[in-house]
PDB file of C-alpha atoms in Angstrom:
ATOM      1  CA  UNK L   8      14.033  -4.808 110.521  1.00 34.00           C
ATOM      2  CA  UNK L   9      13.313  -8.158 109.441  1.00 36.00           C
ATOM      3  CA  UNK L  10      14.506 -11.377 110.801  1.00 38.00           C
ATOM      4  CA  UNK L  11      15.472 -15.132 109.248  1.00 43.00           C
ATOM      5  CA  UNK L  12      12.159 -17.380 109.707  1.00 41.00           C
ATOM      6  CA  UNK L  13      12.947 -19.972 111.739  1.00 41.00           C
ATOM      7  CA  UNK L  14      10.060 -21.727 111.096  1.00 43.00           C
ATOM      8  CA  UNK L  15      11.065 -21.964 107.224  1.00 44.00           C
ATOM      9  CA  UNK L  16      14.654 -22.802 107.764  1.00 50.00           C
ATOM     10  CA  UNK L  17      13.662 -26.003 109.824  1.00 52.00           C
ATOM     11  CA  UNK L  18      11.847 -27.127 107.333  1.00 60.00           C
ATOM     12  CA  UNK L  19      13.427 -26.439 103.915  1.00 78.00           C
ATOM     13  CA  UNK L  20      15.343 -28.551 102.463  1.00 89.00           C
ATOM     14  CA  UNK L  21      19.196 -28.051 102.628  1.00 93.00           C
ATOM     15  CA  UNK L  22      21.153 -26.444 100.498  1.00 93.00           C
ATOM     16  CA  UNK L  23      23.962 -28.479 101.192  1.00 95.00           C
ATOM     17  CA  UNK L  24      24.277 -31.925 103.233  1.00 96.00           C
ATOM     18  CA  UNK L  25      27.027 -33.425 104.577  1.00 97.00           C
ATOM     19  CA  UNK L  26      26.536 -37.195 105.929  1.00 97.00           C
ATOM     20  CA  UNK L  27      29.188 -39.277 107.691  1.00 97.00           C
ATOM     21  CA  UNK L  28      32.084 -36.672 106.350  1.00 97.00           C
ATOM     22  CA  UNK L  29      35.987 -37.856 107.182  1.00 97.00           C
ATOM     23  CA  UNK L  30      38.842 -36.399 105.603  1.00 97.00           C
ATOM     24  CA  UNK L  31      42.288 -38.167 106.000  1.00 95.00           C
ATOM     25  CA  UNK L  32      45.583 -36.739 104.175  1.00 93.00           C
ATOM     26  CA  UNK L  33      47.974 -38.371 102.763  1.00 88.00           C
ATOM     27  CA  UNK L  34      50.813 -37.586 105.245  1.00 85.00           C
ATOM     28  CA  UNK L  35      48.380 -39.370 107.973  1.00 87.00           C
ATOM     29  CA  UNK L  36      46.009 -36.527 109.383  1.00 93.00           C
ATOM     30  CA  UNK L  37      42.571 -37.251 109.818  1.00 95.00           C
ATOM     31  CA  UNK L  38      40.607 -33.462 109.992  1.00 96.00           C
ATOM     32  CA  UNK L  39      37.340 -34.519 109.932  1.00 97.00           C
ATOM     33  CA  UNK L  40      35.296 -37.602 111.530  1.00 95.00           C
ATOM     34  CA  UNK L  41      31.326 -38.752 111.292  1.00 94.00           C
ATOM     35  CA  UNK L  42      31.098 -34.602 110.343  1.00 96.00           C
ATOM     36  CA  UNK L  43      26.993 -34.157 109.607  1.00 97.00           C
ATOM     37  CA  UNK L  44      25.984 -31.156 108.892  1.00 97.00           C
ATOM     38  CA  UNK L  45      23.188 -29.058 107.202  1.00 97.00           C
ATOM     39  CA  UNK L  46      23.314 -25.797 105.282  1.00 96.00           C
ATOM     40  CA  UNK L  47      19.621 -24.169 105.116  1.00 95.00           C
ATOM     41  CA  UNK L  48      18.696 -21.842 102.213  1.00 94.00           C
ATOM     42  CA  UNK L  49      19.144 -17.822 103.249  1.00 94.00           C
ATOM     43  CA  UNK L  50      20.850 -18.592 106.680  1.00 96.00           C
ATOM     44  CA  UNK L  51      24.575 -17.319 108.055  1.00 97.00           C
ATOM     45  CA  UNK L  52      25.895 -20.318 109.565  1.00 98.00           C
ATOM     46  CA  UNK L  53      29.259 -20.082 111.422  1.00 98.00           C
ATOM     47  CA  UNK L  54      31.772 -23.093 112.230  1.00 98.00           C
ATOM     48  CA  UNK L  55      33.565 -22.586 115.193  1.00 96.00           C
ATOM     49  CA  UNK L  56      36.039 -24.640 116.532  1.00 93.00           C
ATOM     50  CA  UNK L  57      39.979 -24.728 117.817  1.00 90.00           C
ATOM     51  CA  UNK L  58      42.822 -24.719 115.336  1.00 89.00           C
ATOM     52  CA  UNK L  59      43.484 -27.486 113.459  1.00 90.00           C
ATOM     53  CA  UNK L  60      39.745 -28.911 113.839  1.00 93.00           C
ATOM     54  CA  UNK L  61      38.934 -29.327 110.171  1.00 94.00           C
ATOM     55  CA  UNK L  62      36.381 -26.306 109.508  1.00 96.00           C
ATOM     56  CA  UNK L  63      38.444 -24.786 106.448  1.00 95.00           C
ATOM     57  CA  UNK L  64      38.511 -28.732 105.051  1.00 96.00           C
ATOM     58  CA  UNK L  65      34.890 -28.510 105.271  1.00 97.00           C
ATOM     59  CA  UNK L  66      34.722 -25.706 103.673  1.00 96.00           C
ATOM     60  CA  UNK L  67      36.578 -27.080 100.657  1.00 94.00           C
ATOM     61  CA  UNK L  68      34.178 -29.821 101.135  1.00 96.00           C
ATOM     62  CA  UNK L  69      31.028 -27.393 100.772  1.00 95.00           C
ATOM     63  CA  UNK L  70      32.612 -26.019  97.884  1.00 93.00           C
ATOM     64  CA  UNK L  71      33.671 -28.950  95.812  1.00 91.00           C
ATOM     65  CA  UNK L  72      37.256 -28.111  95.729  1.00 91.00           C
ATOM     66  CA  UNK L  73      38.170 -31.578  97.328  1.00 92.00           C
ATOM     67  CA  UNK L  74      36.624 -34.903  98.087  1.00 94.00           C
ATOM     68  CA  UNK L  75      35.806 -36.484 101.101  1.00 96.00           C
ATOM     69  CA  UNK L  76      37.683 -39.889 101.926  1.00 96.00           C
ATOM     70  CA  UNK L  77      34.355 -41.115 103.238  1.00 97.00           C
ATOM     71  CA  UNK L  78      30.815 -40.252 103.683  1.00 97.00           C
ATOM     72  CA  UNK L  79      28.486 -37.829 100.901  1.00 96.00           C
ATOM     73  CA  UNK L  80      28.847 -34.350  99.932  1.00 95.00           C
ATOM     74  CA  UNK L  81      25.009 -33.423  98.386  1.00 94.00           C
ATOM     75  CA  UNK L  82      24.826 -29.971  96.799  1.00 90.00           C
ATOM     76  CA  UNK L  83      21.311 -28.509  95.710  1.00 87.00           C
ATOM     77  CA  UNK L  84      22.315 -25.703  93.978  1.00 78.00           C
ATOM     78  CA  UNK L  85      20.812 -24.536  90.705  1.00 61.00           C
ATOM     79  CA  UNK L  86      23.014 -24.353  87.792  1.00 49.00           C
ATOM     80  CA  UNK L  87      25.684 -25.912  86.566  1.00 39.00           C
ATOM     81  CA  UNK L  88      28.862 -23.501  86.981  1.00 44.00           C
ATOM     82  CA  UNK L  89      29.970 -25.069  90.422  1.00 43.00           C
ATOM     83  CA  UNK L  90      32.650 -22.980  91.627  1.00 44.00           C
ATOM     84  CA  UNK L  91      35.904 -21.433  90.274  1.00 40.00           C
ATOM     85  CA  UNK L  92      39.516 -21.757  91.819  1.00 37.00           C
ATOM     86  CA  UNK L  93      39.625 -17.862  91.412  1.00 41.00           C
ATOM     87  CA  UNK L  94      36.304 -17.579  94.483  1.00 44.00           C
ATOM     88  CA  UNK L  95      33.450 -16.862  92.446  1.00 44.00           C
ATOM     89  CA  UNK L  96      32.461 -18.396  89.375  1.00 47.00           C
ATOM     90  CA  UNK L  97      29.138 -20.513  89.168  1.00 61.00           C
ATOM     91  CA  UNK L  98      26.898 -21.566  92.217  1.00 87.00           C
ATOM     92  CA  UNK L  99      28.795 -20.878  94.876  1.00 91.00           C
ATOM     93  CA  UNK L 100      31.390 -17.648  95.730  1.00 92.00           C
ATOM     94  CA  UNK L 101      34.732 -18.332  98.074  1.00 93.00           C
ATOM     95  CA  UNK L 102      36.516 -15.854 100.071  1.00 94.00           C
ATOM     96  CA  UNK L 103      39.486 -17.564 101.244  1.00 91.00           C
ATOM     97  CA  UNK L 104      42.012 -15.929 103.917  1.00 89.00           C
ATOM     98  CA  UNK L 105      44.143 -13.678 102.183  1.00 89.00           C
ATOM     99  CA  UNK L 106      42.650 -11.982  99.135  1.00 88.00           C
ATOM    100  CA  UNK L 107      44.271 -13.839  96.183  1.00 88.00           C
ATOM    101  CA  UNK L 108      44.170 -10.842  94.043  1.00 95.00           C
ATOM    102  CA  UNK L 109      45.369 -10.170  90.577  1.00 95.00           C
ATOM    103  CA  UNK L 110      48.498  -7.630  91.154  1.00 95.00           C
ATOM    104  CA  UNK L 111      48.757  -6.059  87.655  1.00 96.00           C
ATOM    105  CA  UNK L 112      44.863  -5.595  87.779  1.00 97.00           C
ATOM    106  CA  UNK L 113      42.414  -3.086  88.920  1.00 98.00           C
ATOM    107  CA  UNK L 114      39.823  -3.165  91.182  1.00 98.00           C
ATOM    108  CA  UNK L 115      37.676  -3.799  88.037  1.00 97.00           C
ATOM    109  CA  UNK L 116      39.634  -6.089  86.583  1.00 97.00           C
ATOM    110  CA  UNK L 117      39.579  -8.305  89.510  1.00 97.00           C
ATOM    111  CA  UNK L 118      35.637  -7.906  90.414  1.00 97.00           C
ATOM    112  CA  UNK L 119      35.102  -8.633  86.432  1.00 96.00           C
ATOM    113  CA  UNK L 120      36.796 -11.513  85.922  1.00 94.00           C
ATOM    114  CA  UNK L 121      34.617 -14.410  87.054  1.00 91.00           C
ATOM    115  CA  UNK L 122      32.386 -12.742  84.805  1.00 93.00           C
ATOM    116  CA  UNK L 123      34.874 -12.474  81.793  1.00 93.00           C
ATOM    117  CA  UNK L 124      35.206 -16.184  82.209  1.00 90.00           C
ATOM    118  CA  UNK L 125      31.605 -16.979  82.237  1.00 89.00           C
ATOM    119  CA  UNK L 126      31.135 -14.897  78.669  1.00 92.00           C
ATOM    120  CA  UNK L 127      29.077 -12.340  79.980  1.00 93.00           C
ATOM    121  CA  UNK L 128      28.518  -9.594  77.812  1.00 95.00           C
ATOM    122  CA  UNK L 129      30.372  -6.152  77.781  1.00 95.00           C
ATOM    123  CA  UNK L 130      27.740  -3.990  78.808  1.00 96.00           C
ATOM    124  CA  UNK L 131      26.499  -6.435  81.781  1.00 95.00           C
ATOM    125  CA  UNK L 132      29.897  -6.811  83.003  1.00 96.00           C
ATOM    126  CA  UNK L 133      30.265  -2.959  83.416  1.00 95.00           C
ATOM    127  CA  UNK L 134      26.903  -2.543  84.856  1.00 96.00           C
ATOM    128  CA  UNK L 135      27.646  -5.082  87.571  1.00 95.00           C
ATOM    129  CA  UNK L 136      30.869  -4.565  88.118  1.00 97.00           C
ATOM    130  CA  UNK L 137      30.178  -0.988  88.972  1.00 96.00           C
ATOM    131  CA  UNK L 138      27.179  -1.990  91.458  1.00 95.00           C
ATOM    132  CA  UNK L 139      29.376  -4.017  92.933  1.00 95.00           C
ATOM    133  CA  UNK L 140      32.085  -2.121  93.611  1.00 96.00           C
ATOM    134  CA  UNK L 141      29.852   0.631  95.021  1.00 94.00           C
ATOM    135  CA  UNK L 142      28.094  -1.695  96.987  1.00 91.00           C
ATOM    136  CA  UNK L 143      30.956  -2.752  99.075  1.00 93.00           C
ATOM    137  CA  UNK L 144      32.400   0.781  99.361  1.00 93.00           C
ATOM    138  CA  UNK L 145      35.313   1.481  96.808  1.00 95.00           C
ATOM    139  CA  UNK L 146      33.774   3.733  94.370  1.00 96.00           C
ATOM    140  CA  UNK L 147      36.603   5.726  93.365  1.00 96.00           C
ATOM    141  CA  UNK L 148      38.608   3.223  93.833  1.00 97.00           C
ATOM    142  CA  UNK L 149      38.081   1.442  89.969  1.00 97.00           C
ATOM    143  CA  UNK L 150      41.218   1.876  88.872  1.00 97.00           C
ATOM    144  CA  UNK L 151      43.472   1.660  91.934  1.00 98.00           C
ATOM    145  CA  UNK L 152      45.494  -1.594  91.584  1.00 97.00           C
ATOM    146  CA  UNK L 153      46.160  -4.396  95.180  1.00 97.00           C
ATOM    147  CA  UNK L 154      49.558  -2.443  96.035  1.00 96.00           C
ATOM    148  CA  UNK L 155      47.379   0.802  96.371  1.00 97.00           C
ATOM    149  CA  UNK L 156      44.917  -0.512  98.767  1.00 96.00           C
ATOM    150  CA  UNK L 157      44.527  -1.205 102.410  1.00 95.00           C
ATOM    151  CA  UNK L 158      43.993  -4.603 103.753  1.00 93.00           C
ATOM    152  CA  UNK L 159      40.653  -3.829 104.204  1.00 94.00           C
ATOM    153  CA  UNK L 160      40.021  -2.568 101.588  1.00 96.00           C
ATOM    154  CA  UNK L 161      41.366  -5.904  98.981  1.00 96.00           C
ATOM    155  CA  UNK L 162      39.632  -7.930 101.258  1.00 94.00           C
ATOM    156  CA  UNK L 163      36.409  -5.932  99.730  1.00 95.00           C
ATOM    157  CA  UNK L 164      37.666  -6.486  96.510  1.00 96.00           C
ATOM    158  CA  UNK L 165      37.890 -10.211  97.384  1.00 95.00           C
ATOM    159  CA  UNK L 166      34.102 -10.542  98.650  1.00 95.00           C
ATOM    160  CA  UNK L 167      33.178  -8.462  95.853  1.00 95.00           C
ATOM    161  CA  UNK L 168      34.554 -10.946  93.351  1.00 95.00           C
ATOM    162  CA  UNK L 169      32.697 -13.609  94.819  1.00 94.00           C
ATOM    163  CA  UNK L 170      29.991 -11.995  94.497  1.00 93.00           C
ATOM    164  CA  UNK L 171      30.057 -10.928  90.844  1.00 92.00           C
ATOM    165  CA  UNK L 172      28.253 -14.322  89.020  1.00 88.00           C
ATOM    166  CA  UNK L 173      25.585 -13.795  92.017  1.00 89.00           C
ATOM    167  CA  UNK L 174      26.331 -16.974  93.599  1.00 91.00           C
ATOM    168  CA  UNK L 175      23.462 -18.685  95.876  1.00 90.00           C
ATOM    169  CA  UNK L 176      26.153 -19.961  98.454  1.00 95.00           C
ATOM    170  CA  UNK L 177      28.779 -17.630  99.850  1.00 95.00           C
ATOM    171  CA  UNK L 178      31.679 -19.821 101.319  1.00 96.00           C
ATOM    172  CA  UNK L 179      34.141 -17.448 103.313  1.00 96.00           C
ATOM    173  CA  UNK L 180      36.881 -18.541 105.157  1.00 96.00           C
ATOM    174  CA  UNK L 181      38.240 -16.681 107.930  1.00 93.00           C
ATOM    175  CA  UNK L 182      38.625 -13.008 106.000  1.00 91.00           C
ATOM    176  CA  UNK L 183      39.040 -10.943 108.432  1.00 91.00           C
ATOM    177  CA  UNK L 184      41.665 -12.606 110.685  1.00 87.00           C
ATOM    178  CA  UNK L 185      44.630 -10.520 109.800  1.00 84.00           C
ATOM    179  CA  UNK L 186      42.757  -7.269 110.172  1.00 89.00           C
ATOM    180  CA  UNK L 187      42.247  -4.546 112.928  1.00 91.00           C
ATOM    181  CA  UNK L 188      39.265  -4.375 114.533  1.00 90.00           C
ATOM    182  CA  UNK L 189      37.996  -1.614 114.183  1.00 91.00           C
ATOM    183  CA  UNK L 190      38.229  -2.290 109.976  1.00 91.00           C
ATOM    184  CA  UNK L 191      37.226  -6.068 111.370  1.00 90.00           C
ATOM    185  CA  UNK L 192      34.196  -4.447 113.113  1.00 90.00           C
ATOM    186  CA  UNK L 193      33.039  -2.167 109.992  1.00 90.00           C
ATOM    187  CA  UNK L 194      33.349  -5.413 107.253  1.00 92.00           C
ATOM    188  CA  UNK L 195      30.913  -7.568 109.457  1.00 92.00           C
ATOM    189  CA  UNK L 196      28.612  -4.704 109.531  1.00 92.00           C
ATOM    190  CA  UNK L 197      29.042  -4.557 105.644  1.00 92.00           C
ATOM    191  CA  UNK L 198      28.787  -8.657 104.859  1.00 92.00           C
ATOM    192  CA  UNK L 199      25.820  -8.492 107.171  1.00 93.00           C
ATOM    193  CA  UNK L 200      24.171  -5.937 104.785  1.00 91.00           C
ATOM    194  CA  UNK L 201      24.926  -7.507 101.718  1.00 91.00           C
ATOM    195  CA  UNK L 202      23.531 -11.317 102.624  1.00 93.00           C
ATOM    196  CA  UNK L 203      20.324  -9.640 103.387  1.00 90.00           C
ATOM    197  CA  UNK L 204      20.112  -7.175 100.631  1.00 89.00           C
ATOM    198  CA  UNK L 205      21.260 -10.137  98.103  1.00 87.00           C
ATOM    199  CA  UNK L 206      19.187 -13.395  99.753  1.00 89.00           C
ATOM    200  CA  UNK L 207      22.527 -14.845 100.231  1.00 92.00           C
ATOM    201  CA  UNK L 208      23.139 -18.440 102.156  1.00 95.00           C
ATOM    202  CA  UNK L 209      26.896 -17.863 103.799  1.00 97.00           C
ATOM    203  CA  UNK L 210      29.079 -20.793 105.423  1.00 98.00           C
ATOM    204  CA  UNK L 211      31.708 -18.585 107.429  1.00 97.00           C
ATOM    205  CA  UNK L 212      34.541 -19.973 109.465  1.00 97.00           C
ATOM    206  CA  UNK L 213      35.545 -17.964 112.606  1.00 94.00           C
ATOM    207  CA  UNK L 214      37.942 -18.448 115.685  1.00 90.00           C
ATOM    208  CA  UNK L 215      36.368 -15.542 117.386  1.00 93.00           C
ATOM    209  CA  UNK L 216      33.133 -16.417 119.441  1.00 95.00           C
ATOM    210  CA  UNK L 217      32.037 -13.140 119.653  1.00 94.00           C
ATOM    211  CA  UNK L 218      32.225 -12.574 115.969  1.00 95.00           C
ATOM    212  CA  UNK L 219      30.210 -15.885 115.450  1.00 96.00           C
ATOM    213  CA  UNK L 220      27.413 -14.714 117.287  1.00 97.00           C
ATOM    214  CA  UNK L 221      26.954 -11.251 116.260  1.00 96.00           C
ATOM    215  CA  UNK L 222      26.936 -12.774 112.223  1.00 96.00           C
ATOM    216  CA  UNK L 223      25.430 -15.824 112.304  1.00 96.00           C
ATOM    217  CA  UNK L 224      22.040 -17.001 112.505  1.00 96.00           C
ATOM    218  CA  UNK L 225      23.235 -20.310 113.195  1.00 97.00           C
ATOM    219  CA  UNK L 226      26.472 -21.494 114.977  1.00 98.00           C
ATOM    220  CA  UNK L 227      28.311 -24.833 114.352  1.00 97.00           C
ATOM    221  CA  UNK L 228      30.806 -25.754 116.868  1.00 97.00           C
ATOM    222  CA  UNK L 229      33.266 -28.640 115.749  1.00 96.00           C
ATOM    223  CA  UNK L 230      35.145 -30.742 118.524  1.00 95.00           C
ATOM    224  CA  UNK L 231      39.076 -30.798 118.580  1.00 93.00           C
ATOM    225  CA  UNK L 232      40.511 -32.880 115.515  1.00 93.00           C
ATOM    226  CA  UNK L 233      38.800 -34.538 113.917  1.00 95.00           C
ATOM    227  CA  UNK L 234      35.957 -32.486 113.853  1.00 95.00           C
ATOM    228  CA  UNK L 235      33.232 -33.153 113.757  1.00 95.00           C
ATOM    229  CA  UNK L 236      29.569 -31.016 114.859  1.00 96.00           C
ATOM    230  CA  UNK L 237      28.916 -31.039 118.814  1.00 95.00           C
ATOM    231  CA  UNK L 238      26.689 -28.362 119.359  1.00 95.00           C
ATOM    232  CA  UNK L 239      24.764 -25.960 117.745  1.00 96.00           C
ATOM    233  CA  UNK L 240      23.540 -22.864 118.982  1.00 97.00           C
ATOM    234  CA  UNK L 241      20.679 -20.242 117.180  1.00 96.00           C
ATOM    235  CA  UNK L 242      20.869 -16.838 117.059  1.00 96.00           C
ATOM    236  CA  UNK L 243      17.498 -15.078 116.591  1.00 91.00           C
ATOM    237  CA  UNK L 244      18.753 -11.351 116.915  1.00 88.00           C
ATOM    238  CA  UNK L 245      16.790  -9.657 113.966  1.00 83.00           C
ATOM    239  CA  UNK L 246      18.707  -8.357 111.032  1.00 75.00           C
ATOM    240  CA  UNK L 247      20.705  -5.626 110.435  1.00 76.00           C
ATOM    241  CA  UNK L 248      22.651  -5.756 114.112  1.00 86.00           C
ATOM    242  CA  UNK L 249      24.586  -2.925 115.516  1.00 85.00           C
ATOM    243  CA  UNK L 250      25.684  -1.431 118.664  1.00 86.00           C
ATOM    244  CA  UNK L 251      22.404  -2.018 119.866  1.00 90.00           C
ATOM    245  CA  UNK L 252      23.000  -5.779 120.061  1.00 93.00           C
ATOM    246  CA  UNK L 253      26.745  -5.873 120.704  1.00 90.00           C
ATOM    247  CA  UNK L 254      25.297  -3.957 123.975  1.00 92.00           C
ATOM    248  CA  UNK L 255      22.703  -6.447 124.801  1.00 94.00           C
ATOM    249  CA  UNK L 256      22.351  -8.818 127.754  1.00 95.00           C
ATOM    250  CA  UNK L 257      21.276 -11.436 124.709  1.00 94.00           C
ATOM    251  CA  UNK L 258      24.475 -11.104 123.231  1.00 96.00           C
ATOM    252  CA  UNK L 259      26.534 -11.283 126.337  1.00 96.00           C
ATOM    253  CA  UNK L 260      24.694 -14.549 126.966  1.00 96.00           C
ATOM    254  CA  UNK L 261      24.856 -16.644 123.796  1.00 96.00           C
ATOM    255  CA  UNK L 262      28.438 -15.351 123.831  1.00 97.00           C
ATOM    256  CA  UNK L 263      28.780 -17.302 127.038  1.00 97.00           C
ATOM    257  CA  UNK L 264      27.005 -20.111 126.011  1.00 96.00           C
ATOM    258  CA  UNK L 265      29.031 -20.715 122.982  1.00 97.00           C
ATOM    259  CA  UNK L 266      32.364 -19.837 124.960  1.00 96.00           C
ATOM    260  CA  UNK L 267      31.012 -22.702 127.572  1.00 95.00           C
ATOM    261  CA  UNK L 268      30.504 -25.413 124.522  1.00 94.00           C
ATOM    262  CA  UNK L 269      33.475 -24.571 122.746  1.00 94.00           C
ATOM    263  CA  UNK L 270      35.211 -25.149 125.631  1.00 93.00           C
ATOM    264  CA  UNK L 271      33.768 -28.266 126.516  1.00 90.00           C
ATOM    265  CA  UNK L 272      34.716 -29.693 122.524  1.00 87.00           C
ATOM    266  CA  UNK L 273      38.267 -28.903 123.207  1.00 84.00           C
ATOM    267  CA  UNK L 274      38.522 -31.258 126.053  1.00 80.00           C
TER     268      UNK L 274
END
């Protein structure tokens, strides 16, 4: 088993920085105030926060998809793609709450098309299209089209997607919310396995504290709108987790220390 180096991801240089961050919309709403906030190269940082606190804004922030009112936005990404409305062309992939699918396509339809937009040849498209798919447990599934598969199951089309230009940054927002939990359960075991087989860095917003700490490496917690970063907490658990750790008196703790703080931002 091998675990994130802490050492390394305090000193590396961010991936993403966010300095001074407020949103306001035009109908009055401010989401986000004085937001600062660093995203380290190969970690699994969580925001956590109450409803309504501004974490999916940032996450549009992160992405590009929309531009602060006030304060900086600093990407340092190779490449030049950026990201794609459809969740995963370029830099940086997006998994956004419900899986946005293409209805009359198949599963590899849908997986290949932020590739088919990038220009990538036949042959390469096939090749990782079909890793892909295997890799996040549909094979035999190719051809099936959305109306044929479980929630679950899209939702692995979905991260799959965003995953097909092999993005550096994996921006996912709330995926699993609508799901059971015992498929909820299974697809963080699965995401887990996939950012450490693939190097990935992932932003992931959560409501759950217990899901926050059994993902992340890092966890975020905004205060009540407008958010904005008032505590942080580390996870050092080694990599993959299981049973083992949803068992442990480590977990129980940090789950009560992050329950504590998140109650204390929504004061």
């Amino acid at each position: 088993m091998s675990t994130p180096g802490p050492d390394t991801e305090s000193i590396a240089e961010p991936v993403v920085r966010l300095r001074g961050v407020e949103q306001r919309f035009a109908g009055g709403v401010t989401a986000l105030a004085a937001l600062d906030l660093d995203v380290r190269p190969g970690e699994w940082l969580s925001l956590l926060g109450p409803s309504g606190c501004g974490k999916s804004t940032a996450l549009r922030l992160i992405a590009g998809l929309a531009r602060p009112t006030a304060g900086s936005v600093e990407r340092r990404l190779q490449g030049t793609h950026g990201v794609g409305g459809i969740g995963g062309v370029g830099d940086i992939g997006f998994v956004f709450q419900e899986p946005t699918l293409m209805p009359w396509a198949t599963v590899e339809g849908n997986v290949a098309l932020p590739l088919q937009i990038l220009g990538t040849p036949r042959a390469e498209i096939r090749t990782r299209v079909g890793e892909l798919i295997e890799r996040v447990g549909l094979a035999g599934f190719e051809r099936a089209r959305p109306r044929e598969l479980s929630g679950g199951m899209k939702m692995r089309v979905s991260i799959a997607r965003a995953l097909a230009a092999a993005p550096r940054l994996l921006l996912l927002d709330e995926p699993f919310a609508a799901l059971d939990e015992i498929t909820r359960a299974r697809l963080n075991d699965d995401l887990l396995a996939l950012w450490q087989a693939q190097g990935l860095t992932v932003v992931y917003v959560t409501h759950s504290v217990w899901e926050s700490v059994y993902l992340s490496t890092r966890i975020a917690i905004l205060s009540s709108r407008p958010g904005r970063v008032v505590g942080e907490v580390k996870v050092d658990a080694p990599a993959p987790r299981g049973a083992d750790f949803r068992d442990s008196t480590a977990y129980l703790h940090l789950c009560r220390q992050v329950s504590e703080m998140l109650a204390e931002a929504m004061r």
